[in-house]
Each structure stands twice: as C-alpha cells, then as structure tokens.
PDB file of C-alpha atoms in Angstrom:
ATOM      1  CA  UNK A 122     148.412 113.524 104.589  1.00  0.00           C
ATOM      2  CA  UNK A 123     145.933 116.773 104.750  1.00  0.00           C
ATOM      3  CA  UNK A 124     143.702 114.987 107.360  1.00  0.00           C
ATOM      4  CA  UNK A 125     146.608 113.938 109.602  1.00  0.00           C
ATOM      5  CA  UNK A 126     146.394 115.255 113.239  1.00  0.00           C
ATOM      6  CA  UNK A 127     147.950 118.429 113.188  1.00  0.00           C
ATOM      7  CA  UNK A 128     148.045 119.027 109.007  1.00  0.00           C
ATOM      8  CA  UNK A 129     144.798 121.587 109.513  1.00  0.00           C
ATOM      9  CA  UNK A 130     145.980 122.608 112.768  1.00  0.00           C
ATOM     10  CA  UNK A 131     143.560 120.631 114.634  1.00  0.00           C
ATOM     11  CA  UNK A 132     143.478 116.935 116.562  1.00  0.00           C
ATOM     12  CA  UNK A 133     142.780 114.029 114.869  1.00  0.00           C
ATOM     13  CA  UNK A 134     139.389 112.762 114.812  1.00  0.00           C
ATOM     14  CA  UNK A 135     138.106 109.827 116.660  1.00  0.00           C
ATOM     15  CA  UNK A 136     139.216 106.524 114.569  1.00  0.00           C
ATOM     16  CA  UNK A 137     136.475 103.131 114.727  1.00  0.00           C
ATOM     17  CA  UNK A 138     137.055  99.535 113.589  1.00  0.00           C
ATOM     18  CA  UNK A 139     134.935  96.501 113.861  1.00  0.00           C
ATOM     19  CA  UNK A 140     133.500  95.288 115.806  1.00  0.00           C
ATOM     20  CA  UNK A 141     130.124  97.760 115.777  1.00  0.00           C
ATOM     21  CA  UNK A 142     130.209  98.315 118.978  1.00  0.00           C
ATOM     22  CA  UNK A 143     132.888  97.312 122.031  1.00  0.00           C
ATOM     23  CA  UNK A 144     132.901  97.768 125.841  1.00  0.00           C
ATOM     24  CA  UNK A 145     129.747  99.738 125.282  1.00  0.00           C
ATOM     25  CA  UNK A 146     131.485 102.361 122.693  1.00  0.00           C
ATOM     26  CA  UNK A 147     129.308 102.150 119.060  1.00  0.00           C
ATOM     27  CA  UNK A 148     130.104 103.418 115.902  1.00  0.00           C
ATOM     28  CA  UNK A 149     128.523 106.376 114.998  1.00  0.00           C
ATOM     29  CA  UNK A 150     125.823 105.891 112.424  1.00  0.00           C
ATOM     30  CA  UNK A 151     126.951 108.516 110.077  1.00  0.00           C
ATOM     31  CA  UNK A 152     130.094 106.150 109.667  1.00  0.00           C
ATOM     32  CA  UNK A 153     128.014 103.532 108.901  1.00  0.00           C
ATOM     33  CA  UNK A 154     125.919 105.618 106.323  1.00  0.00           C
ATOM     34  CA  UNK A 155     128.297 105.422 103.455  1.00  0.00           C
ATOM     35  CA  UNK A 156     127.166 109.193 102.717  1.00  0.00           C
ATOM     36  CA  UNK A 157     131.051 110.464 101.878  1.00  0.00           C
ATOM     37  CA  UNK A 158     129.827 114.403 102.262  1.00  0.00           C
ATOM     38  CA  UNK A 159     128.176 113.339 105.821  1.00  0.00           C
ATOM     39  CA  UNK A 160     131.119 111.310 107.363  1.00  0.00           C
ATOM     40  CA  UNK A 161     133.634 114.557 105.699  1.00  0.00           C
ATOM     41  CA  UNK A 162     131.441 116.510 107.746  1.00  0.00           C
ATOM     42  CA  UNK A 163     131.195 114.761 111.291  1.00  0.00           C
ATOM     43  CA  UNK A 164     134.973 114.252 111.000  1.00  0.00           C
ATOM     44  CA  UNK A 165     135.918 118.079 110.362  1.00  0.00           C
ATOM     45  CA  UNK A 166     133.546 118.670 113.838  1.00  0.00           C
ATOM     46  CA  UNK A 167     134.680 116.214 115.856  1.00  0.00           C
ATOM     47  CA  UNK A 168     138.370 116.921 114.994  1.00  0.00           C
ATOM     48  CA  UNK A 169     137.154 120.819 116.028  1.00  0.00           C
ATOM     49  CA  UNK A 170     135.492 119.901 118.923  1.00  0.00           C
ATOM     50  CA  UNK A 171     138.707 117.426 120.147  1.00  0.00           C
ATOM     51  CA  UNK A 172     141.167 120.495 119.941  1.00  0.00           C
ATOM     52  CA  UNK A 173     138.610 123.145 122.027  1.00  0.00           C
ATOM     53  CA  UNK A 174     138.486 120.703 124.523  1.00  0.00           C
ATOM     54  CA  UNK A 175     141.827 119.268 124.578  1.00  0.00           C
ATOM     55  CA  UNK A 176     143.775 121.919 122.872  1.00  0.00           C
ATOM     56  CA  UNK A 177     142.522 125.185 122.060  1.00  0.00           C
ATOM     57  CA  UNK A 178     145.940 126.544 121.883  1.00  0.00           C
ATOM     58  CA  UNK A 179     146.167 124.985 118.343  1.00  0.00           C
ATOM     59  CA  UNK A 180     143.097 126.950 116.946  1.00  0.00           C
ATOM     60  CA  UNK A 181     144.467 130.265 117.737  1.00  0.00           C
ATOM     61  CA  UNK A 182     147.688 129.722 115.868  1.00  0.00           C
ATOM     62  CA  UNK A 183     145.080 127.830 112.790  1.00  0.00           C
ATOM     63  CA  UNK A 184     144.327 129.541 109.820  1.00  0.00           C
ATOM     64  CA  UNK A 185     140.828 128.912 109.462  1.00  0.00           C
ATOM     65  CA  UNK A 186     137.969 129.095 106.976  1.00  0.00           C
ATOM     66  CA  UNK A 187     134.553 130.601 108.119  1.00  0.00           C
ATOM     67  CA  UNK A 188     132.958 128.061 107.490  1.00  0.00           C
ATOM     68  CA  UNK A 189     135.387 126.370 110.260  1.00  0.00           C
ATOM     69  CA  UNK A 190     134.866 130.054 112.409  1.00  0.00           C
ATOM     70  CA  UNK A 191     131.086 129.493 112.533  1.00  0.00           C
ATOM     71  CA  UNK A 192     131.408 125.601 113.125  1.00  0.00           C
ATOM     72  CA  UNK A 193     133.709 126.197 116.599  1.00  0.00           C
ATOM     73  CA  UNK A 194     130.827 128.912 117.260  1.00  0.00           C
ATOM     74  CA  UNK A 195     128.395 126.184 117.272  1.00  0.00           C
ATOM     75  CA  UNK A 196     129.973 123.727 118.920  1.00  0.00           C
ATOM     76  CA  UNK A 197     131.023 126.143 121.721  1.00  0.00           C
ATOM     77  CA  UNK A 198     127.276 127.171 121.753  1.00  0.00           C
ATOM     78  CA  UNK A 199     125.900 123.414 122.077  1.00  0.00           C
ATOM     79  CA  UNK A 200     128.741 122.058 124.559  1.00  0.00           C
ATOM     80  CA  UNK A 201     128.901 125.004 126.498  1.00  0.00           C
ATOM     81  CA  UNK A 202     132.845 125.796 125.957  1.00  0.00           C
ATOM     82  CA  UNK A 203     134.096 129.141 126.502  1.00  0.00           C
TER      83      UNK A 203
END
C-alpha cells in the first residue's frame, strides 16, 4: 500500500488501538477527532519526524514534495534535529 513503511521512503507512523490509553501511553486526540484531513496530516509528520530521528538516511535517497521539504524544516526547527 502507498502508506506502508518504506512506500514514500519514510518509517511508518506510530499505530494505536483501544484501549484510550495503556501503561500511561494515550491516543492522540487528533485520532480521536474523526477530522480525515487532520489525522492525514499528523500521520505524514510523525512518519517524517520517525525517519530524522531513526533514519535520516532514507530521506536523502526520498523524492520529496516541498510541501514534505518545508515540513522536515519545521520539525527539525521545533525538535532541535540537525
């Protein structure tokens, strides 16, 4: 599938499943929100920021949008990756 770890060239995204909240871990609430453009959204980020942390070989082999090129700007910016 196109949003299967590695398909875009980045890690998967972190998955959730009931119940709401377990050993202290909660779903996040834009997962809850049922707004499809929102949870689109977190996913493509989190799956961005997974692969600069854990492998950021993978994004300089990517092809990537710029709209993907500005979002690992920000997320370098906020977490304070190189």
């Amino acid at each position: 599938m196109k949003d299967d770890s590695y398909a875009r060239g980045f890690l998967e995204y972190p998955q959730y499943t009931r119940p709401r909240e377990y050993r202290g871990w909660e779903v996040p609430e834009v997962l809850l929100s049922g707004n499809h453009q929102e949870i689109a959204r977190w996913r493509r980020e989190e799956a961005i920021e997974r692969t600069l942390s854990r492998r950021p070989d993978l994004l300089a082999k990517a092809v990537l949008s710029e709209e993907e090129r500005k979002l690992i700007d920000t997320i370098k910016a906020r977490r304070g990756f190189n």
